[in-house]
Coordinates of C-alpha atoms in Angstrom, one line a residue:
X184 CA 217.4 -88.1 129.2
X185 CA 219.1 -84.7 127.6
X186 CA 220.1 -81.8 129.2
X187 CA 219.3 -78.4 128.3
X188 CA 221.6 -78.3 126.1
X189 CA 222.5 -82.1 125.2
X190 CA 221.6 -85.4 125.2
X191 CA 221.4 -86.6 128.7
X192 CA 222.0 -90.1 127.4
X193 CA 225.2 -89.2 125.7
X194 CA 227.0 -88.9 129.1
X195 CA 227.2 -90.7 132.2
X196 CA 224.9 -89.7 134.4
X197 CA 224.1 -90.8 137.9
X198 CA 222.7 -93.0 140.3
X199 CA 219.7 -94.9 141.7
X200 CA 219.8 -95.6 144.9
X201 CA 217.5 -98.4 146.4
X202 CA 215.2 -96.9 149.0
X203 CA 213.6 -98.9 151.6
X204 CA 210.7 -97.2 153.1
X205 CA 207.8 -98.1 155.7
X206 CA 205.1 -95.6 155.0
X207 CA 203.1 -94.3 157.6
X208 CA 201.3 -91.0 158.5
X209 CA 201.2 -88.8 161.4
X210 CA 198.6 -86.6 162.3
X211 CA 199.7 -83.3 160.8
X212 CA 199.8 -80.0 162.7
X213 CA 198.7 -76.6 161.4
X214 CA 201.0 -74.4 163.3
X215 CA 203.9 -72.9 161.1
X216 CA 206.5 -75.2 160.2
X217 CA 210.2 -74.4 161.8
X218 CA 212.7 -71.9 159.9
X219 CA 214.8 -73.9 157.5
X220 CA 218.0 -73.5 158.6
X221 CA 220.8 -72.2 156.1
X222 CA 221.9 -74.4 153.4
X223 CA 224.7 -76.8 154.5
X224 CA 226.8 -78.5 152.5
X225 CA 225.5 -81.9 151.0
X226 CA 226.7 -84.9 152.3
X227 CA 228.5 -87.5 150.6
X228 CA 226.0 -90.3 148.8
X229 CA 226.9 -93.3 150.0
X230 CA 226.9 -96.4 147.3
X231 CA 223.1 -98.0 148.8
X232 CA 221.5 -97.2 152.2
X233 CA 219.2 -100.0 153.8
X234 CA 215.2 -99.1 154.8
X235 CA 215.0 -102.5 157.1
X236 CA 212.8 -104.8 156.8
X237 CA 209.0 -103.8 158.5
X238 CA 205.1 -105.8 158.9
X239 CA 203.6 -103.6 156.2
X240 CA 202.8 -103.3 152.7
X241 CA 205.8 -103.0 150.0
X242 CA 208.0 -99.4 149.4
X243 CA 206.2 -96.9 147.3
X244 CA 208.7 -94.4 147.2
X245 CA 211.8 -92.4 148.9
X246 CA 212.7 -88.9 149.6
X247 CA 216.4 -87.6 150.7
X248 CA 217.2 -85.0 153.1
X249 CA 221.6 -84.5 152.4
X250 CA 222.0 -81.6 154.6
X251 CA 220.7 -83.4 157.3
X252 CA 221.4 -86.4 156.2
X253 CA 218.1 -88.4 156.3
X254 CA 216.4 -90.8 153.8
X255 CA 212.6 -91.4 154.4
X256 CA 210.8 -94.6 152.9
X257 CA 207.0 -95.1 152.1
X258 CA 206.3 -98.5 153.2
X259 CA 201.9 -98.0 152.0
X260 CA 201.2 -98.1 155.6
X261 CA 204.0 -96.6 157.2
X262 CA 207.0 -94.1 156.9
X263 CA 210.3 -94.7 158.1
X264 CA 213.2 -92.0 158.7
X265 CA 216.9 -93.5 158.5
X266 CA 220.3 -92.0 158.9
X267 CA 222.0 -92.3 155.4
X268 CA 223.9 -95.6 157.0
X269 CA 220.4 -97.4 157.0
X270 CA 220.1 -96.5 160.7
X271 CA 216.0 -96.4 162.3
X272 CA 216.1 -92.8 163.6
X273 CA 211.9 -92.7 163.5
X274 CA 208.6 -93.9 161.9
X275 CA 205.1 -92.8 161.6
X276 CA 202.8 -95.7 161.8
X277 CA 198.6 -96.1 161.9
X278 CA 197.6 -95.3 158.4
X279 CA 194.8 -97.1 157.2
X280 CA 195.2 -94.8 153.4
X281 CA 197.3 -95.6 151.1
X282 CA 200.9 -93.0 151.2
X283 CA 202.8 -93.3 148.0
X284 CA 205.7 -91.3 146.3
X285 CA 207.2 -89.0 148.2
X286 CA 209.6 -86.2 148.1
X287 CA 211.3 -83.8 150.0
X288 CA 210.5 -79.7 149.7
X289 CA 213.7 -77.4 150.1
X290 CA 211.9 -74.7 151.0
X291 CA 210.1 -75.9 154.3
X292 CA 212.0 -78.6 154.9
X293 CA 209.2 -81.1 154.7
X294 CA 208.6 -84.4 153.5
X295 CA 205.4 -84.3 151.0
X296 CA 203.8 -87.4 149.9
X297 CA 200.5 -88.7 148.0
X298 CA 197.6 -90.7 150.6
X299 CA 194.6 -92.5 149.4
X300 CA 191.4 -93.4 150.9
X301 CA 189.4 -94.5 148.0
X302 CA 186.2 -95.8 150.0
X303 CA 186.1 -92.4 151.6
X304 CA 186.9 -90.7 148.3
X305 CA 189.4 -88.8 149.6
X306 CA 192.6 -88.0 147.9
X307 CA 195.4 -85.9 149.7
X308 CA 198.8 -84.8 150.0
X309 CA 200.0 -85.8 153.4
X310 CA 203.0 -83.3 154.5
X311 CA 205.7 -84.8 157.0
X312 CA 207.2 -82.3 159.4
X313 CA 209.6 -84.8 159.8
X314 CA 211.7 -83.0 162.1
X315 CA 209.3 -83.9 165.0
X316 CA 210.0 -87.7 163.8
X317 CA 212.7 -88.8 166.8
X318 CA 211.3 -91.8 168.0
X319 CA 209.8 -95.0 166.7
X320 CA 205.9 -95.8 166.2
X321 CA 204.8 -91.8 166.4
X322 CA 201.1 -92.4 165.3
X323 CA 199.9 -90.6 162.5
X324 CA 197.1 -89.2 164.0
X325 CA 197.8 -88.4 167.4
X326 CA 201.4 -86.8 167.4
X327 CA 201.1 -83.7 165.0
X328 CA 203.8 -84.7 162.7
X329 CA 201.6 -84.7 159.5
X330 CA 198.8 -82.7 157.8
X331 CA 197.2 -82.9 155.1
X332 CA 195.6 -80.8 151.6
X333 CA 192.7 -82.5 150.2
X334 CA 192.7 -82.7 145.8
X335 CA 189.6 -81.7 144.6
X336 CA 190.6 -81.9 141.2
X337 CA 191.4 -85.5 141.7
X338 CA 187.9 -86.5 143.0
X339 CA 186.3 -85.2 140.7
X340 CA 187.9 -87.3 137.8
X341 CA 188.0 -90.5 140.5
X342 CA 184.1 -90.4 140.9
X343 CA 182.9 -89.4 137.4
X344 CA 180.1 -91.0 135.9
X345 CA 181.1 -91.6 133.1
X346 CA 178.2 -93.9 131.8
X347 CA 175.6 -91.8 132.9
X348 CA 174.1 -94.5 134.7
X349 CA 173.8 -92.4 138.2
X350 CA 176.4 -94.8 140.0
X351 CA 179.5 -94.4 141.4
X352 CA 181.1 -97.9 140.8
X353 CA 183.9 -97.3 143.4
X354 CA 187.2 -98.7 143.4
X355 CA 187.3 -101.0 140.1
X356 CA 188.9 -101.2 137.0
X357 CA 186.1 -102.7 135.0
X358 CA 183.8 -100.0 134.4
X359 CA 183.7 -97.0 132.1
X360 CA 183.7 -94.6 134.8
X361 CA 186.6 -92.6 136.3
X362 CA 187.5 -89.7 133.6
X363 CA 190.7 -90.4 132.1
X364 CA 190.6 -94.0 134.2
X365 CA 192.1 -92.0 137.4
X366 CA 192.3 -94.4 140.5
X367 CA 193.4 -91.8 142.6
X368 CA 197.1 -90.3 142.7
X369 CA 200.7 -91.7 143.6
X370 CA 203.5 -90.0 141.9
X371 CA 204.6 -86.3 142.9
X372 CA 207.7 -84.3 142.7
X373 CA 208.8 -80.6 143.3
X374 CA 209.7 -79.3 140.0
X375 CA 209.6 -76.4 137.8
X376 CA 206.1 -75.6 136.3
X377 CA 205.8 -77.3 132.6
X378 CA 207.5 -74.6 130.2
X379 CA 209.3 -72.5 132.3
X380 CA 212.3 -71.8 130.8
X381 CA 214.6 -71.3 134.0
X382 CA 214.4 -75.3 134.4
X383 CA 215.2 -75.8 138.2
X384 CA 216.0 -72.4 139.2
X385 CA 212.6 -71.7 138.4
X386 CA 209.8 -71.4 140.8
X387 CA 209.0 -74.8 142.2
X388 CA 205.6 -76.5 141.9
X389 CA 204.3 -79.4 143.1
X390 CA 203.9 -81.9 140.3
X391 CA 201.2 -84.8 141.3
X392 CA 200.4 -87.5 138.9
X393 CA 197.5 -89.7 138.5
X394 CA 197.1 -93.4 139.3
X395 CA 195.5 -95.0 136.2
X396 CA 193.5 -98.2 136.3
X397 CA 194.6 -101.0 133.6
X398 CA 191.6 -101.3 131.3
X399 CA 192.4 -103.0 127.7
X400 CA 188.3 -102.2 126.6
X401 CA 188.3 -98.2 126.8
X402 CA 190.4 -95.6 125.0
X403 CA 190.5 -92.5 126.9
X404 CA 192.9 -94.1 129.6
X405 CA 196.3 -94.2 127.9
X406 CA 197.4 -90.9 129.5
X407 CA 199.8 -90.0 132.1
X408 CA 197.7 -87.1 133.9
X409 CA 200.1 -84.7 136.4
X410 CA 198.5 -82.0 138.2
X411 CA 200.6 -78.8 139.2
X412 CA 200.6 -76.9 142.5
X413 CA 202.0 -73.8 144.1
X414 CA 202.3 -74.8 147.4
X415 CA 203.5 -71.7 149.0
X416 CA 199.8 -70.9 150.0
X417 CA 199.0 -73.7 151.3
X418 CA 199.3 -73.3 155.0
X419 CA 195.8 -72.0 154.9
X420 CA 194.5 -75.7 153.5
X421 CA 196.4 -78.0 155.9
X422 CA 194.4 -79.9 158.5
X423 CA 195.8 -82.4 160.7
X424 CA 194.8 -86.4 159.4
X425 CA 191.7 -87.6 161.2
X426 CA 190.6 -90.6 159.3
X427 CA 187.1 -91.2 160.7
X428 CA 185.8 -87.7 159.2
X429 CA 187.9 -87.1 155.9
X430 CA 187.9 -83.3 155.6
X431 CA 188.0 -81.6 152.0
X432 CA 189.8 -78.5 152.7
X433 CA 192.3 -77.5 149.5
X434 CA 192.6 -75.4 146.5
X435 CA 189.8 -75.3 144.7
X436 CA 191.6 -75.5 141.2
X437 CA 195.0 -76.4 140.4
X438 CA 197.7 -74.4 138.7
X439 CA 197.8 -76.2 136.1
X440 CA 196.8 -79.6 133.9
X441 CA 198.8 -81.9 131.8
X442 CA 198.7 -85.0 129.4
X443 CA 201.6 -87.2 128.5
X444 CA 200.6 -90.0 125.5
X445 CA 202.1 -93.3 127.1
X446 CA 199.3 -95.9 126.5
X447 CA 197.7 -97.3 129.2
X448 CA 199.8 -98.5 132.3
X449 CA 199.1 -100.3 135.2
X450 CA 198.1 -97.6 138.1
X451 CA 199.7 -95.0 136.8
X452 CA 202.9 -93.2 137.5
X453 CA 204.4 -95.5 140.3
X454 CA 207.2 -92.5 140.8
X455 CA 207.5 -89.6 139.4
X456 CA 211.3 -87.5 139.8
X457 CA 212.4 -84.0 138.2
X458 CA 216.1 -84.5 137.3
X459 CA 217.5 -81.1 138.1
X460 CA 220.8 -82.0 136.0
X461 CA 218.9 -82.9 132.7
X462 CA 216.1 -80.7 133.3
X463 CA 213.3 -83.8 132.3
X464 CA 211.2 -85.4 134.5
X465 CA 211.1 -89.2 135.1
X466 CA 208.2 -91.2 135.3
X467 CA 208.5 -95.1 136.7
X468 CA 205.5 -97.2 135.9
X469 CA 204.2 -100.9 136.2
X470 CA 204.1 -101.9 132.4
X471 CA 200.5 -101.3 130.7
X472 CA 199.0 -104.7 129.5
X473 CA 197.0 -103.2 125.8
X474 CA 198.8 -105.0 122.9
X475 CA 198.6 -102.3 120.8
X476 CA 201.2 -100.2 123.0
X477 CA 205.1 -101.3 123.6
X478 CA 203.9 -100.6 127.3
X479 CA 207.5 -99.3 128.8
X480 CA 208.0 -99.1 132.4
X481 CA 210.1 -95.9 132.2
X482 CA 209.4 -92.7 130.4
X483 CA 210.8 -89.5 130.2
X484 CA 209.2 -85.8 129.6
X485 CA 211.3 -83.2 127.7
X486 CA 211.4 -80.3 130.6
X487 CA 213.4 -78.3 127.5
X488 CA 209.8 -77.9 125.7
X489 CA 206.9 -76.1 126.6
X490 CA 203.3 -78.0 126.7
X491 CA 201.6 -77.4 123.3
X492 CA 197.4 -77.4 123.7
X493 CA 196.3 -79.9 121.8
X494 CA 193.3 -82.9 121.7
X495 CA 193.3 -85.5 124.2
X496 CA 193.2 -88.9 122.1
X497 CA 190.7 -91.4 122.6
X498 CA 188.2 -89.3 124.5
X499 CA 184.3 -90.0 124.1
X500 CA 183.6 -86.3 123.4
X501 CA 186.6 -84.2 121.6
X502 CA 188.5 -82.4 124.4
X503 CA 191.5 -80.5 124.1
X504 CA 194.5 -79.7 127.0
X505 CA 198.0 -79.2 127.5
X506 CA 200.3 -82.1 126.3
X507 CA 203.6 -82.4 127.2
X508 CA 205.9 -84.2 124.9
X509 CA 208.1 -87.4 126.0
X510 CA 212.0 -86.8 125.7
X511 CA 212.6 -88.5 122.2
X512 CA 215.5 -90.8 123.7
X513 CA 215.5 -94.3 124.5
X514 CA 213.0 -97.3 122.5
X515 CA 211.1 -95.8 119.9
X516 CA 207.6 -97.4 118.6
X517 CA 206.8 -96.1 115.6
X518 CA 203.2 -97.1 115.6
X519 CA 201.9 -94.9 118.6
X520 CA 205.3 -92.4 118.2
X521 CA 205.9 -93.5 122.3
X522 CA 209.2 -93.5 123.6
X523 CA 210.8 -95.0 126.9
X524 CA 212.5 -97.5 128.0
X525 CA 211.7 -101.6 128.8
X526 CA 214.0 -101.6 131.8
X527 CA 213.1 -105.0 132.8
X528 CA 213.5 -105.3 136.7
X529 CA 212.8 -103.0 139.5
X530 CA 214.5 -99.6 138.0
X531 CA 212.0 -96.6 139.7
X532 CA 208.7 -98.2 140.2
X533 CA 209.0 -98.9 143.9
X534 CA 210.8 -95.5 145.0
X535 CA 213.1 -92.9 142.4
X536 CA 215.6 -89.8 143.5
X537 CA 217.2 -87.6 141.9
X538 CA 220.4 -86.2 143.2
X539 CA 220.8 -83.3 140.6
X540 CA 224.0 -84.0 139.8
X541 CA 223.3 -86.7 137.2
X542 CA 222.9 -89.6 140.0
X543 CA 219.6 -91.3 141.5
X544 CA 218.9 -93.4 144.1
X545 CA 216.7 -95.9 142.7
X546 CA 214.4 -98.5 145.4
X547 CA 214.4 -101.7 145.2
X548 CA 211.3 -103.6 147.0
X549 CA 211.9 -107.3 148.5
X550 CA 210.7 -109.4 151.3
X551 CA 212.0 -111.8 154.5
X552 CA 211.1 -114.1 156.7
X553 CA 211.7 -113.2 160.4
X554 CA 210.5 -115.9 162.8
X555 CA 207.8 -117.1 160.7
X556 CA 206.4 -113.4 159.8
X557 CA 207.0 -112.3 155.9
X558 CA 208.3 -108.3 155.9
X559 CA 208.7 -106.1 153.5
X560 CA 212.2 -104.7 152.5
X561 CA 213.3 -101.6 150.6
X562 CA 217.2 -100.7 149.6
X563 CA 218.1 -97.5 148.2
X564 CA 220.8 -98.2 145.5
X565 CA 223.2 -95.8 144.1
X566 CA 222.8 -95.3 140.0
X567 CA 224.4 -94.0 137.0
X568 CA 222.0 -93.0 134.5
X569 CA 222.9 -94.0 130.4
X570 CA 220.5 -93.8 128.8
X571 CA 221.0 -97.1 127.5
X572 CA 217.9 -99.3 126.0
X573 CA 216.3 -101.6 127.9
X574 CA 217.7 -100.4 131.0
X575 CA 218.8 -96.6 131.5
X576 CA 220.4 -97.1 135.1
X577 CA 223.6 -98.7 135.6
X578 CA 224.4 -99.7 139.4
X579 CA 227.4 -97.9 140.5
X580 CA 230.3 -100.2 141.8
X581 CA 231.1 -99.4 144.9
X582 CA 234.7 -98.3 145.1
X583 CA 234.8 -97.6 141.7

């Protein structure tokens, strides 16, 4: 990745910290959020810090908190809040969705994250006052520590017909329907909006990317799509999470609406992370499976370059949008002018942070067996970033 004004692979970079997370959502309140306090100074990063092990589906993602010095884990089902020594401090548990990527929002102090219910077609952001999280097992839709905005925008491109047939085919890869292939959303970060020249002391947006399904027939799927947000109005939105009557109360369009050329991957952008050191976002994918596509697992956008209107390959009818170019570092294939990196392993998929210094945390996902029941791990890992081909993270050694 390269910084403003170099190459971010031509230095050392930082870190990726192995998160692990159990995802679950509270039911959100509506009432104002608590003053963030003034900033404090960071807290060291420690080398890994430990999610435990839980009874729920695998880590999806990680947020950190180093003023206060919290790390929270999606664990699909559940969230977990630790101490940056891998200590339990709280969870939210009861979601029957599927909560995704998170990350953590400066300016409230909350925890934002992406939450699924495809049969109910209903896409939201679920938002974490995760301040209120102090004890184990707080159910997501009874204690008041989550709300949610519903993404219109996203629904729309989920339940498109795009056959004309009349008939929503549901949750499914193999149909034509679902514009652009969208299965919903999983990747978001806080970011600058695409263009702006300030990089991350501009204003912050809320960048939330598609889930794509893997689909080797069709050719209008081999985009990454990434919605953008101002969420300082959104207070008005929020409703607390009550999943027997989805509500659909959100911004009616979004801010803005983006296209990165990767070829097709398998459900999208896993994690997405704006590098505040490099100014470029990263996006962490399971690897597409169309031959005609190098299908990367890691690919970077160049925050240094504004989004150029342009067509949107492979579409049945010609359209045209905003295209944002990948950062020209890393694997190059020279057939489909893709760039990225094979970084075989778990290097972002399962949970990616940026500490804005040139260091991530990046999640590793694994499992154990506790008295005959399998759980689901996650470990936040410290990394160096290098930019190196296949694998741009480097573990840092601890003590070194």
């Amino acid at each position: 990745m390269r910084k403003r004004t170099d190459r971010f692979g031509g230095f050392t970079a930082a870190v990726v910290a192995v998160f692990a997370c159990t995802a679950v959502v509270a039911t959100a309140s509506t009432s104002a959020a608590r003053p963030v306090p003034a900033p404090a100074p960071h807290r060291a990063a420690p080398p890994s810090v430990d999610g435990g092990a839980w009874r729920s589906g695998h880590v999806q993602g990680a947020a950190i908190d180093r003023r206060k010095g919290f790390m929270y884990f999606s664990m699909t089902n559940l969230l977990v809040k630790t101490d940056l020594k891998g200590n339990p401090v709280g969870s939210v548990t009861g979601f029957t969705g599927h909560l995704g990527d998170l990350d953590f929002n400066e300016k409230d102090g909350r925890v934002y994250g992406s939450l699924e219910y495809k049969k109910a077609k209903s896409f939201y952001i679920a938002i974490l006052d995760v301040d209120r999280i102090t004890r184990m097992n707080m159910d997501a839709q009874s204690t008041g520590v989550v709300s949610t905005v519903h993404l219109k925008e996203v629904v729309k491109d989920f339940t498109a017909d795009m056959n004309g047939d009349g008939v929503f085919d549901g949750d499914t890869a193999d149909t034509p329907d679902h514009r652009y292939g969208c299965s919903g959303i999983d990747g978001v970060a806080f970011g600058p909006a695409f263009g702006d020249g300030r990089g991350k002391h501009g204003e912050r947006r809320l960048t939330v990317a598609y889930g794509v399904y893997a689909n080797r027939d069709r050719t209008d799927n081999d985009h990454q799509v990434l919605l953008q947000y101002d969420v300082t109005r959104w207070r008005k939105y929020e409703r607390p999470l009550t999943e027997s009557a989805p509500h659909t109360s959100g911004p009616a369009r979004v801010d803005g609406k983006f296209f990165a050329y990767t070829g097709n991957t398998t459900y999208g952008v896993q994690n997405l992370e704006y590098d505040g050191h490099s100014g470029n976002w990263l996006m962490a994918v399971y690897r597409g499976t169309k031959p005609g596509f190098p299908n990367y697992s890691v690919f970077a956008l160049d925050g240094a370059k504004k989004p150029v209107r342009g067509l949107v390959r492979g579409q049945r009818t010609p359209e045209r949008g905003l295209l944002l170019p990948l950062l020209r570092e890393g694997a190059h294939d020279t057939a489909t002018g893709t760039y990225g990196w094979p970084a075989p392993d778990q290097y972002g998929q399962y949970g990616l942070v940026s500490l804005d210094d040139g260091r991530f945390y990046v999640v590793r996902s694994g499992t154990v067996q506790d008295g005959g029941v399998t759980k689901q791990t996650a470990r936040a890992v410290l990394n160096t970033w290098t930019g190196r081909t296949p694998s741009p993270f480097s573990p840092v050694t601890p003590g070194a």
